[in-house]
Tab-separated table of C-alpha atoms in Angstrom:
chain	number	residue	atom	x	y	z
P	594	UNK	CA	0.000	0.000	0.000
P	595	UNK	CA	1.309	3.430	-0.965
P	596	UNK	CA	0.898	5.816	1.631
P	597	UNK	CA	2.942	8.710	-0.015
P	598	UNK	CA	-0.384	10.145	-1.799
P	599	UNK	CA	-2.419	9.983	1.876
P	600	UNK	CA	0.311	11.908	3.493
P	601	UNK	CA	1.122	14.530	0.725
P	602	UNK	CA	-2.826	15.427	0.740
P	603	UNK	CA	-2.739	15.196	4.416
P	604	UNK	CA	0.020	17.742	4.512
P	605	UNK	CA	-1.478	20.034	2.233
P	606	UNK	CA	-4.922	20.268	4.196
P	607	UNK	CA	-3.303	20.946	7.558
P	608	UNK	CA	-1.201	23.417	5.598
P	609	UNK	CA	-4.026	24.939	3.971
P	610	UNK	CA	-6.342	24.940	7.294
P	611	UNK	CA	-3.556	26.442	9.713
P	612	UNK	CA	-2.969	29.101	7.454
P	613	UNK	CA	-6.619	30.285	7.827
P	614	UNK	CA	-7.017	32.062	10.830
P	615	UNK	CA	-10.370	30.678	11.167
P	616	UNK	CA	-9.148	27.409	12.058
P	617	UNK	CA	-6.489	28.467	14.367
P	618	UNK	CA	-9.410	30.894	15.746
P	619	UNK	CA	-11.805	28.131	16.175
P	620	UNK	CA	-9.705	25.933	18.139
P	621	UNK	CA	-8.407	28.672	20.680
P	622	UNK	CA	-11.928	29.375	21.251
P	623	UNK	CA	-12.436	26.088	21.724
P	624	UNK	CA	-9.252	25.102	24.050
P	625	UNK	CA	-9.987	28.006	26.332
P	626	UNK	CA	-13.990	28.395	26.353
P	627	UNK	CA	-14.609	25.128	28.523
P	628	UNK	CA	-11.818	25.825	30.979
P	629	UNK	CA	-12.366	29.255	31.662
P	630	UNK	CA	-16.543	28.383	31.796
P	631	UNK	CA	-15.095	25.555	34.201
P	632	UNK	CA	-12.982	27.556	36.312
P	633	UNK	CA	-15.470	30.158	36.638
P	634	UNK	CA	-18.673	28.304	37.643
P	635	UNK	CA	-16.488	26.361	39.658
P	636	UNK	CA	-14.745	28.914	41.221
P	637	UNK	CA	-17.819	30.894	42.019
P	638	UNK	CA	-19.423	27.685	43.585
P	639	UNK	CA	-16.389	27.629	46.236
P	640	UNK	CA	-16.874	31.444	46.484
P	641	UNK	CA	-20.380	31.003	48.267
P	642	UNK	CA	-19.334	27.854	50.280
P	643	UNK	CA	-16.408	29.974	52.003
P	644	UNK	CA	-19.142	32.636	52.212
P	645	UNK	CA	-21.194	30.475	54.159
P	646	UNK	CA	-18.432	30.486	56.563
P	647	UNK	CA	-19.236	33.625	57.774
P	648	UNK	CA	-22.183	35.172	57.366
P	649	UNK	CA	-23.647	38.398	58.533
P	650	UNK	CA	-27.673	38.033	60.229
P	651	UNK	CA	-29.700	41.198	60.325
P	652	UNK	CA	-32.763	40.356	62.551
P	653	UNK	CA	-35.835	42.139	62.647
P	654	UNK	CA	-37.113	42.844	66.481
P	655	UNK	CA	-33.675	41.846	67.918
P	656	UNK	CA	-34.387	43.172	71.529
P	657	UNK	CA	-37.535	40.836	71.628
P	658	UNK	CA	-35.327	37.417	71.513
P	659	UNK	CA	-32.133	37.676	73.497
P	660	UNK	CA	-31.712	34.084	74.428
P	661	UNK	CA	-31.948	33.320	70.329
P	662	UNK	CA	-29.770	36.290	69.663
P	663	UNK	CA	-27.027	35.605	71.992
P	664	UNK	CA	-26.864	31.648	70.936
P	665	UNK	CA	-26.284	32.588	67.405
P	666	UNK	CA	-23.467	35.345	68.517
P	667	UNK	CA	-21.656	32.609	70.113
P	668	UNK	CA	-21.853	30.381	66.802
P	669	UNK	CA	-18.376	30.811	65.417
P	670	UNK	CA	-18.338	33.252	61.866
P	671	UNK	CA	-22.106	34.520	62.655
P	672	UNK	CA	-22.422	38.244	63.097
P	673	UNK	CA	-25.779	39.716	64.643
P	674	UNK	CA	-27.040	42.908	62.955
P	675	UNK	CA	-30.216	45.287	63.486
P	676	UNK	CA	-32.183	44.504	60.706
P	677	UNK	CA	-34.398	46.815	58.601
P	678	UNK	CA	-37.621	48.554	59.753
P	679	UNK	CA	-39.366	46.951	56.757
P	680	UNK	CA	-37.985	43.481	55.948
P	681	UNK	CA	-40.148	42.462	53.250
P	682	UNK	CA	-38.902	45.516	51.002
P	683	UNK	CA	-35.621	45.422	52.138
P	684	UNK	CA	-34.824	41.490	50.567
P	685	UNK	CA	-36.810	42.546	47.255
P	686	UNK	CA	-34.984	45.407	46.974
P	687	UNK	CA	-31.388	43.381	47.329
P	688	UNK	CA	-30.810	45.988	50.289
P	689	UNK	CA	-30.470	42.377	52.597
P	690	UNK	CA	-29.913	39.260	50.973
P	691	UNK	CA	-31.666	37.585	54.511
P	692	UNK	CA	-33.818	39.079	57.419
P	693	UNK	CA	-34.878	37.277	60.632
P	694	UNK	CA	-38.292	38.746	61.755
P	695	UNK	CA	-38.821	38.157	65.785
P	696	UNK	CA	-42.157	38.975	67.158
P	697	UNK	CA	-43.191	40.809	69.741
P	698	UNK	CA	-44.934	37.924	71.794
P	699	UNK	CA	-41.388	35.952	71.284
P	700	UNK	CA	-40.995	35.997	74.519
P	701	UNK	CA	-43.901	34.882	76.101
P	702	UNK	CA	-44.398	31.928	74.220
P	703	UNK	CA	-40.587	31.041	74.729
P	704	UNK	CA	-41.299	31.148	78.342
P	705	UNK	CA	-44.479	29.386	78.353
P	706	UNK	CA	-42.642	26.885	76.306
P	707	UNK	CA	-44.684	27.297	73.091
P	708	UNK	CA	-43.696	27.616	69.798
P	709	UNK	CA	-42.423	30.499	69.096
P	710	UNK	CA	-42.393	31.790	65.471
P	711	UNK	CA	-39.895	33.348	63.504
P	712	UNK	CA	-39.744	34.790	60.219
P	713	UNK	CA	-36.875	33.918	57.859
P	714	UNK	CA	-37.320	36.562	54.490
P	715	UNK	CA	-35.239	35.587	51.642
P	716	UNK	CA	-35.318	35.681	47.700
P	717	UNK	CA	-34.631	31.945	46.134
P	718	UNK	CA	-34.390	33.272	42.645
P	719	UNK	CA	-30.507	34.688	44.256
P	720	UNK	CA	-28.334	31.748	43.745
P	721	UNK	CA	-25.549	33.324	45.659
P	722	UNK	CA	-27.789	33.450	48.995
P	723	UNK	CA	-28.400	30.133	49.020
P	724	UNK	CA	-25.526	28.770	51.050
P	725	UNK	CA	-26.208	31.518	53.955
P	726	UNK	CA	-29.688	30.155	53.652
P	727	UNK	CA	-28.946	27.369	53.918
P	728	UNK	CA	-26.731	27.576	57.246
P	729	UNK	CA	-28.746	30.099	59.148
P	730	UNK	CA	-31.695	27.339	58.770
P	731	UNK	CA	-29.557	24.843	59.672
P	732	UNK	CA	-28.340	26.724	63.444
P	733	UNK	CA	-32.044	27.662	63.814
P	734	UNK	CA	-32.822	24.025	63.890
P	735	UNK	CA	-30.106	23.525	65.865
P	736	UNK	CA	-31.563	26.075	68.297
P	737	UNK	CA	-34.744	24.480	68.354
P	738	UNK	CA	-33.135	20.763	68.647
P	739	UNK	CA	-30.916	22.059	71.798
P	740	UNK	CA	-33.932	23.809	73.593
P	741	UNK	CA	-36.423	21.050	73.124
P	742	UNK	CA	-33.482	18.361	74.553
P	743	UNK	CA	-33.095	20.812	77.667
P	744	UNK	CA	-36.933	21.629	78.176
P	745	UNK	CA	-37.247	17.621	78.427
P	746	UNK	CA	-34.692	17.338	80.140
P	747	UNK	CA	-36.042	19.861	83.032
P	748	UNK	CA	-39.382	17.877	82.918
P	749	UNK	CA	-37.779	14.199	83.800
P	750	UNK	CA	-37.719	12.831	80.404
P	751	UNK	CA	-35.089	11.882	78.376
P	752	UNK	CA	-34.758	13.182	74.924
P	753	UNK	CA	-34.060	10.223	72.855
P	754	UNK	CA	-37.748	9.822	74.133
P	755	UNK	CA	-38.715	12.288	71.273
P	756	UNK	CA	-36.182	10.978	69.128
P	757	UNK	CA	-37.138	7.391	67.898
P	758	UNK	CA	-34.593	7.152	64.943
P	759	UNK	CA	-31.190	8.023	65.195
P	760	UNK	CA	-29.891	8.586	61.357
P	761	UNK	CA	-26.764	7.996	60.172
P	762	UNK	CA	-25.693	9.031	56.378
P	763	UNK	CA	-23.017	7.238	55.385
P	764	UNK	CA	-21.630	8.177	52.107
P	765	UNK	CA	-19.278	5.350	50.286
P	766	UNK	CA	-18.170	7.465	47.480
P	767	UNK	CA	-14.732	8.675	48.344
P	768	UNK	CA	-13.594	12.101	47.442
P	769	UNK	CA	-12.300	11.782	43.891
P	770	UNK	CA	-15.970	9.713	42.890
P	771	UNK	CA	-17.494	13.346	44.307
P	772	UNK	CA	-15.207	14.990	42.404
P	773	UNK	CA	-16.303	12.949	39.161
P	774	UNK	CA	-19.751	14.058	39.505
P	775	UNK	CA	-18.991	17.420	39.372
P	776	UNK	CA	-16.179	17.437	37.046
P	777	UNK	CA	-17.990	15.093	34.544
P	778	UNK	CA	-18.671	18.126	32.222
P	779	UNK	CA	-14.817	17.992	31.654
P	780	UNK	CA	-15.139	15.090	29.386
P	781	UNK	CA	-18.470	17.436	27.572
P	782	UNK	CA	-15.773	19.714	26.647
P	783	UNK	CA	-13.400	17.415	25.620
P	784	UNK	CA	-15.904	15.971	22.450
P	785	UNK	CA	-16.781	19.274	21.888
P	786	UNK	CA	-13.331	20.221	21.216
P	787	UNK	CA	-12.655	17.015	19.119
P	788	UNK	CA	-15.903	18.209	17.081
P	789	UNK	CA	-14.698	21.586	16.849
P	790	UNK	CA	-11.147	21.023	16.152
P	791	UNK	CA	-11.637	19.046	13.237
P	792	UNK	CA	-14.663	20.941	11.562
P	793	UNK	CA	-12.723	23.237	9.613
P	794	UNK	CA	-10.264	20.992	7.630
P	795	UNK	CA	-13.097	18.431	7.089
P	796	UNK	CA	-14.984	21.292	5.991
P	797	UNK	CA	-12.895	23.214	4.016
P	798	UNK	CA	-11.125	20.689	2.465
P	799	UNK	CA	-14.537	19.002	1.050
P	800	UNK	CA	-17.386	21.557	0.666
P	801	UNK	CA	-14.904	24.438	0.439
P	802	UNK	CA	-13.117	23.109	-2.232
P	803	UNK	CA	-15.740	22.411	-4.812
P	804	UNK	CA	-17.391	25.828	-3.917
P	805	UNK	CA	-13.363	27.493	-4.947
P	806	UNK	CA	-13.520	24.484	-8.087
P	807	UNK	CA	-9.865	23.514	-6.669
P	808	UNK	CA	-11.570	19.889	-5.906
P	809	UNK	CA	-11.903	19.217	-9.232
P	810	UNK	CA	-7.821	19.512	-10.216
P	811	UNK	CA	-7.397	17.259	-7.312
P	812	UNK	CA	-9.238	14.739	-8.772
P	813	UNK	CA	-7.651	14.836	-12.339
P	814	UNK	CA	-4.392	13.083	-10.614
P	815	UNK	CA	-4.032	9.133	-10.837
P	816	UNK	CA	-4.673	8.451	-7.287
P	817	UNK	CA	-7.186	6.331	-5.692
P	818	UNK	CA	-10.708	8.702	-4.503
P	819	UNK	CA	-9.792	6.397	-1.065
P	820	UNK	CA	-6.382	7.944	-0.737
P	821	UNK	CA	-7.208	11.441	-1.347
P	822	UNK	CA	-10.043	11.351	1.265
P	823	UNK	CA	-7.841	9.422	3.645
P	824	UNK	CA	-5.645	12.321	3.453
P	825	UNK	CA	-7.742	15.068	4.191
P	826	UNK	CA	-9.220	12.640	7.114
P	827	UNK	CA	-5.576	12.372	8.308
P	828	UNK	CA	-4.891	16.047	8.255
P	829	UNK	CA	-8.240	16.430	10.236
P	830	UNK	CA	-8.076	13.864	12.775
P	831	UNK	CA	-4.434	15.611	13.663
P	832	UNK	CA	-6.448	18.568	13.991
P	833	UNK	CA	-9.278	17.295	16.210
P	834	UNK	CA	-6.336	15.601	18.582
P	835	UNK	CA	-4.686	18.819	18.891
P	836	UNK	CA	-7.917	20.606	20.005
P	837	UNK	CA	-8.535	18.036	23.056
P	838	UNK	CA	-4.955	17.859	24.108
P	839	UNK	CA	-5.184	22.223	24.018
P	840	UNK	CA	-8.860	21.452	25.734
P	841	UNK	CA	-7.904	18.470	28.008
P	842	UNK	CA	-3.869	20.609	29.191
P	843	UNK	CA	-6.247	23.976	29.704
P	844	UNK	CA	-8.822	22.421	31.688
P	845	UNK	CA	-6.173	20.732	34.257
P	846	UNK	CA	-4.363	23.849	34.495
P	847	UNK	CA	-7.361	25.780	35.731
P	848	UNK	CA	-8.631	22.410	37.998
P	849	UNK	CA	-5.319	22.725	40.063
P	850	UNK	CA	-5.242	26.223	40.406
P	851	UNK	CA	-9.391	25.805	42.372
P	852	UNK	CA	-9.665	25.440	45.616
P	853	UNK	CA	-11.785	22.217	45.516
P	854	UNK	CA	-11.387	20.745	49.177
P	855	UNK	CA	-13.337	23.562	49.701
P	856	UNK	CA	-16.354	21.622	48.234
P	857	UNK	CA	-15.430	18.184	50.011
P	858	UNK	CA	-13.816	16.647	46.643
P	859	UNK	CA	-10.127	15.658	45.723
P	860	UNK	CA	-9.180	15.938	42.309
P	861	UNK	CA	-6.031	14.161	41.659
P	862	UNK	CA	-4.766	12.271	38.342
P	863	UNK	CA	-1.759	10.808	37.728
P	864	UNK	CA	0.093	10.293	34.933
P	865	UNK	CA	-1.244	6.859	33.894
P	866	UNK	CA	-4.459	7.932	34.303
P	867	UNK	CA	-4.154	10.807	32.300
P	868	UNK	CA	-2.951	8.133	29.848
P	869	UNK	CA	-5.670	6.316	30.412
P	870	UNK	CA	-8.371	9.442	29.747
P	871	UNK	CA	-6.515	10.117	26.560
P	872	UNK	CA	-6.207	6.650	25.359
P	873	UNK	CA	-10.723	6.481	26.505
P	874	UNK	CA	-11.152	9.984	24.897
P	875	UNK	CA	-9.130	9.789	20.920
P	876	UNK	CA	-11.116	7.410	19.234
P	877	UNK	CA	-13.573	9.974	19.343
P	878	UNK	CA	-10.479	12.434	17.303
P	879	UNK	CA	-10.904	9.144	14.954
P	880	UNK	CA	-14.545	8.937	14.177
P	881	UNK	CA	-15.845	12.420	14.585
P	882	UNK	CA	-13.907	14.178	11.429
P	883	UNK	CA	-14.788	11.309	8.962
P	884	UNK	CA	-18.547	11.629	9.791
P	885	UNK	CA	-17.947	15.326	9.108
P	886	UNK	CA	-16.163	14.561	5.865
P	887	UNK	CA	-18.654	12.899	4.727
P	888	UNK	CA	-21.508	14.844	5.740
P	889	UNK	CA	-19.558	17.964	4.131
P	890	UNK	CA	-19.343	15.815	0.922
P	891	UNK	CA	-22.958	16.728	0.418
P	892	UNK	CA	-22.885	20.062	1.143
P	893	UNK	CA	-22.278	22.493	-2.272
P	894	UNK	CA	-20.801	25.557	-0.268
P	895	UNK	CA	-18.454	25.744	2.930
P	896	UNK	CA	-21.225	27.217	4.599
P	897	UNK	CA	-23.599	24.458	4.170
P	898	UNK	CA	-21.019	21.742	5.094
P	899	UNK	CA	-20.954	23.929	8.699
P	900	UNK	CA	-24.462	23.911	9.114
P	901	UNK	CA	-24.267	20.190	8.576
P	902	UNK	CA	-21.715	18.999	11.310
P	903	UNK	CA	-22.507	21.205	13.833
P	904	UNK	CA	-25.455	19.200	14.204
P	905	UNK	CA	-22.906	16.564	15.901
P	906	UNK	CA	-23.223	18.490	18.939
P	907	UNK	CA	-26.498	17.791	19.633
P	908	UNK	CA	-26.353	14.036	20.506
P	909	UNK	CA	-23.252	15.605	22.353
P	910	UNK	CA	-25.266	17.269	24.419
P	911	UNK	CA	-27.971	14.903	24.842
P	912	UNK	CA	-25.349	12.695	25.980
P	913	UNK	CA	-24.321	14.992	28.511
P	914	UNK	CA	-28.032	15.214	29.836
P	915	UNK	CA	-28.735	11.677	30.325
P	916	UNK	CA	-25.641	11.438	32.342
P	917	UNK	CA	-27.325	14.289	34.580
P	918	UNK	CA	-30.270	11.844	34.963
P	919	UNK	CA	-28.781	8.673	34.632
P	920	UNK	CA	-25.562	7.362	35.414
P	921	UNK	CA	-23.591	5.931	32.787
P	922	UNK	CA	-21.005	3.571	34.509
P	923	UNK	CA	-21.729	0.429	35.199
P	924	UNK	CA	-23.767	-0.273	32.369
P	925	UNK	CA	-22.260	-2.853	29.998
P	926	UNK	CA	-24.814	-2.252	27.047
P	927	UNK	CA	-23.742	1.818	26.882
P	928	UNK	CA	-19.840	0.873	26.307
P	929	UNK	CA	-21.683	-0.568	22.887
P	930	UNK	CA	-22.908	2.910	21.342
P	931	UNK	CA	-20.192	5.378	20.113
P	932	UNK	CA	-19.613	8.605	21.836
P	933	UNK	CA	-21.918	7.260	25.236
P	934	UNK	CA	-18.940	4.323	25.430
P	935	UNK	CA	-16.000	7.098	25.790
P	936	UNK	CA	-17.987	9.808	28.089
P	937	UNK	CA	-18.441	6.271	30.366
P	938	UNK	CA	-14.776	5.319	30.114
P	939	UNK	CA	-13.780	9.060	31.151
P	940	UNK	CA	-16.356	9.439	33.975
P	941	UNK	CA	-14.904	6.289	35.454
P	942	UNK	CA	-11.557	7.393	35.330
P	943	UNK	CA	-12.094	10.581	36.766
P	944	UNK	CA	-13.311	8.786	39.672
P	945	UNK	CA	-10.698	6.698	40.371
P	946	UNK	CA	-11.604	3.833	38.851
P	947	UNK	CA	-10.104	1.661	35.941
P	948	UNK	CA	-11.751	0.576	32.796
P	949	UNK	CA	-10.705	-3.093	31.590
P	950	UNK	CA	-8.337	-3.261	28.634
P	951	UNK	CA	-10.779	-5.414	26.677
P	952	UNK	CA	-13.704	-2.479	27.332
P	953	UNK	CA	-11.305	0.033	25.990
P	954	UNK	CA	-9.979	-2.321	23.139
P	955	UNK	CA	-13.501	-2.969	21.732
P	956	UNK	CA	-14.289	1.159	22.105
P	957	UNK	CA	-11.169	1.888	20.091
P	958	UNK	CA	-11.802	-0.713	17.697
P	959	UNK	CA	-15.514	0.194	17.259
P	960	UNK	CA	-14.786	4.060	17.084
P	961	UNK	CA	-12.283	2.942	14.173
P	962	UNK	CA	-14.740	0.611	11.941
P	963	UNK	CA	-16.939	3.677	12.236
P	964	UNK	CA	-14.367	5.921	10.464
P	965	UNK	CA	-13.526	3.572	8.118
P	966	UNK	CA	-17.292	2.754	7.130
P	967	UNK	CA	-17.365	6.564	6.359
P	968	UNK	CA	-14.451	7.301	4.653
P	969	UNK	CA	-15.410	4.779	2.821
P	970	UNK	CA	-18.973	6.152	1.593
P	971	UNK	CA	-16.820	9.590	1.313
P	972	UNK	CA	-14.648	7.873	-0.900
P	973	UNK	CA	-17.840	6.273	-3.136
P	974	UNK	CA	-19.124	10.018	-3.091
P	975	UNK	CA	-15.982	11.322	-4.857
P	976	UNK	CA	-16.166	8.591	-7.461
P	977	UNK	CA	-18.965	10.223	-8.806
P	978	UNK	CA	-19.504	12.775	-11.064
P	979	UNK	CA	-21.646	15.198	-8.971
P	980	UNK	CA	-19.269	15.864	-6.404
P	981	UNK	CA	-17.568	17.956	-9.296
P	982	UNK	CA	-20.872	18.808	-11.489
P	983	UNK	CA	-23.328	19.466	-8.729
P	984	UNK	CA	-22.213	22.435	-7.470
């Protein structure tokens, strides 16, 4: 087999595609737009958990529960303010993100050893009050927990009376599992960029050139229609593979520079596990540009070829919502289907975990019968005469 042909046109292509600036554009965008999107949502999630850790309480009617005011003072990172004359406006307006109301008849039903009601104003719609929320609630049941335990305590009764169940919540999943779950949209960005990295060669170098009519001198040369669209797959499946090793290097740049602990995960790979995710991930650099060859085959204008294989990222995405609803390890039948059989490998490597050889074996394999089948049909489009005639 002569391979001279495959890598001369595979040359040419990356040649031609690097020196547009649209490709080189594309896949900066690319590279960078998942790990900064990472870092930030990330980041800003770690932001309002160290916020959490001290938080500032304006109560409403402060002189009118000093017991309840004084227990939260001592609560270490809470800080006791006056709160607003109106507290309804005052949250709606963003002037408080939080108000504790206190009534005036606190006190007598605290003594009287009633319920005593509070009001807790908040808006839910503010995503960055949340974790405040969320611990002020927790020390006012807290409050009430300690109270009722002493009040039955006074009366002769033990409080495990009005406790029948004692619940423990044991979670199995160690610290890097936790940190799969949230950093599964890693491996999202990683087919994106394998999608994206590719596009323009496989684009350009199909659709574009019959719209320029420089596909049709191509063409005139005595070399097999298999070769030539070998070649341009070559030059775009070096393409895709730089665009995920850009993506993947970016994305574990801005992971290590997060403070996850504060979120309760560890994210730690070594290097034969990053092996391992790369070895998972390229099959996809394999099969993705010679569906988009093929689909760009059809297209008469570079344009149309584009409007074509961006559809690729919808199963992408759909992909990416099923594994927000359902998990996708430990299901033999998904390491079957293309694309869903990668995104499993990853998310199991990203929690610690390691996929058998055969698994990944039959993924590669699979992901390369599926790029052969369609360079294939890309080659039997090329034989014929439309591909020069119907444009």
């Amino acid at each position: 087999m002569n391979w001279v042909p495959i890598a001369v046109i595979a040359r040419k292509e990356l040649s031609d595609g690097f020196r547009d600036r649209r490709s080189i554009y594309t896949m900066l965008v690319t590279a960078l737009f998942g790990p900064l999107l990472i870092f930030f949502m990330l980041n800003q999630q770690t932001s309002q958990t160290t916020a959490a850790k001290e938080i500032r309480i304006p109560v409403a009617g402060i002189d009118f529960a000093p017991v309840l005011v004084n227990w939260l003072q001592q609560q270490p990172g809470v800080e006791v303010l006056a709160g607003p004359t109106d507290p309804e406006a005052a949250v709606r307006d963003g002037r408080a993100e939080m108000v504790l109301v206190i009534k005036q008849g606190f006190a007598d039903q605290f003594c009287h050893s009633k319920p005593a009601t509070v009001q807790l104003f908040s808006d839910s719609t503010r995503k960055t009050t949340a974790p405040k929320l969320r611990r002020l609630a927790g020390l006012l049941n807290r409050f009430n927990e300690e109270i009722g335990a002493a009040r039955l305590t006074v009366r002769g009764v033990s409080p495990d009376v009005a406790n029948p169940l004692r619940i423990e919540a044991i979670d199995l999943a160690s610290s890097q599992q936790r940190a799969a779950t949230l950093l599964d949209i890693v491996l999202l960005f990683l087919i994106i960029a394998a999608i994206t990295g590719g596009m323009q060669i496989a684009t350009d170098s199909t659709a574009g050139e019959r719209e320029r009519g420089s596909l049709e001198p191509l063409l005139i040369n005595p070399v097999p229609r298999w070769q030539i669209v070998s070649g341009k797959w070559l030059a775009a499946v070096l393409s895709a593979s730089v665009g995920m090793a850009a993506t993947l290097a970016a994305i574990f740049i801005a992971l290590r520079r997060l403070p996850l602990e504060d979120l309760g995960v560890r994210f730690y790979l070594s290097a034969p596990k990053v092996v391992l995710l790369i070895a998972a991930m390229s099959p996809l650099a394999l099969m993705i540009p010679a569906i988009q060859i093929y689909l760009s085959s059809f297209a008469k204008s570079f344009k149309e070829a584009q409007s074509y294989t961006v559809l690729l990222v919808l199963p992408v995405g759909f992909i990416g919502l099923i594994s927000t609803f359902y998990p996708v390890t430990d299901r033999p039948w998904m390491q079957a289907i293309p694309v869903l059989a990668q995104y499993s490998f990853g998310t199991d490597i990203l929690a610690g975990k390691r996929p058998s050889l055969l698994a990944l074996t039959a993924g590669g394999i699979e992901a390369v019968t599926i790029a052969a089948i369609f360079v294939w049909l890309a080659a039997r489009l090329f034989s014929t005469e439309e591909i020069i005639f119907g444009r």
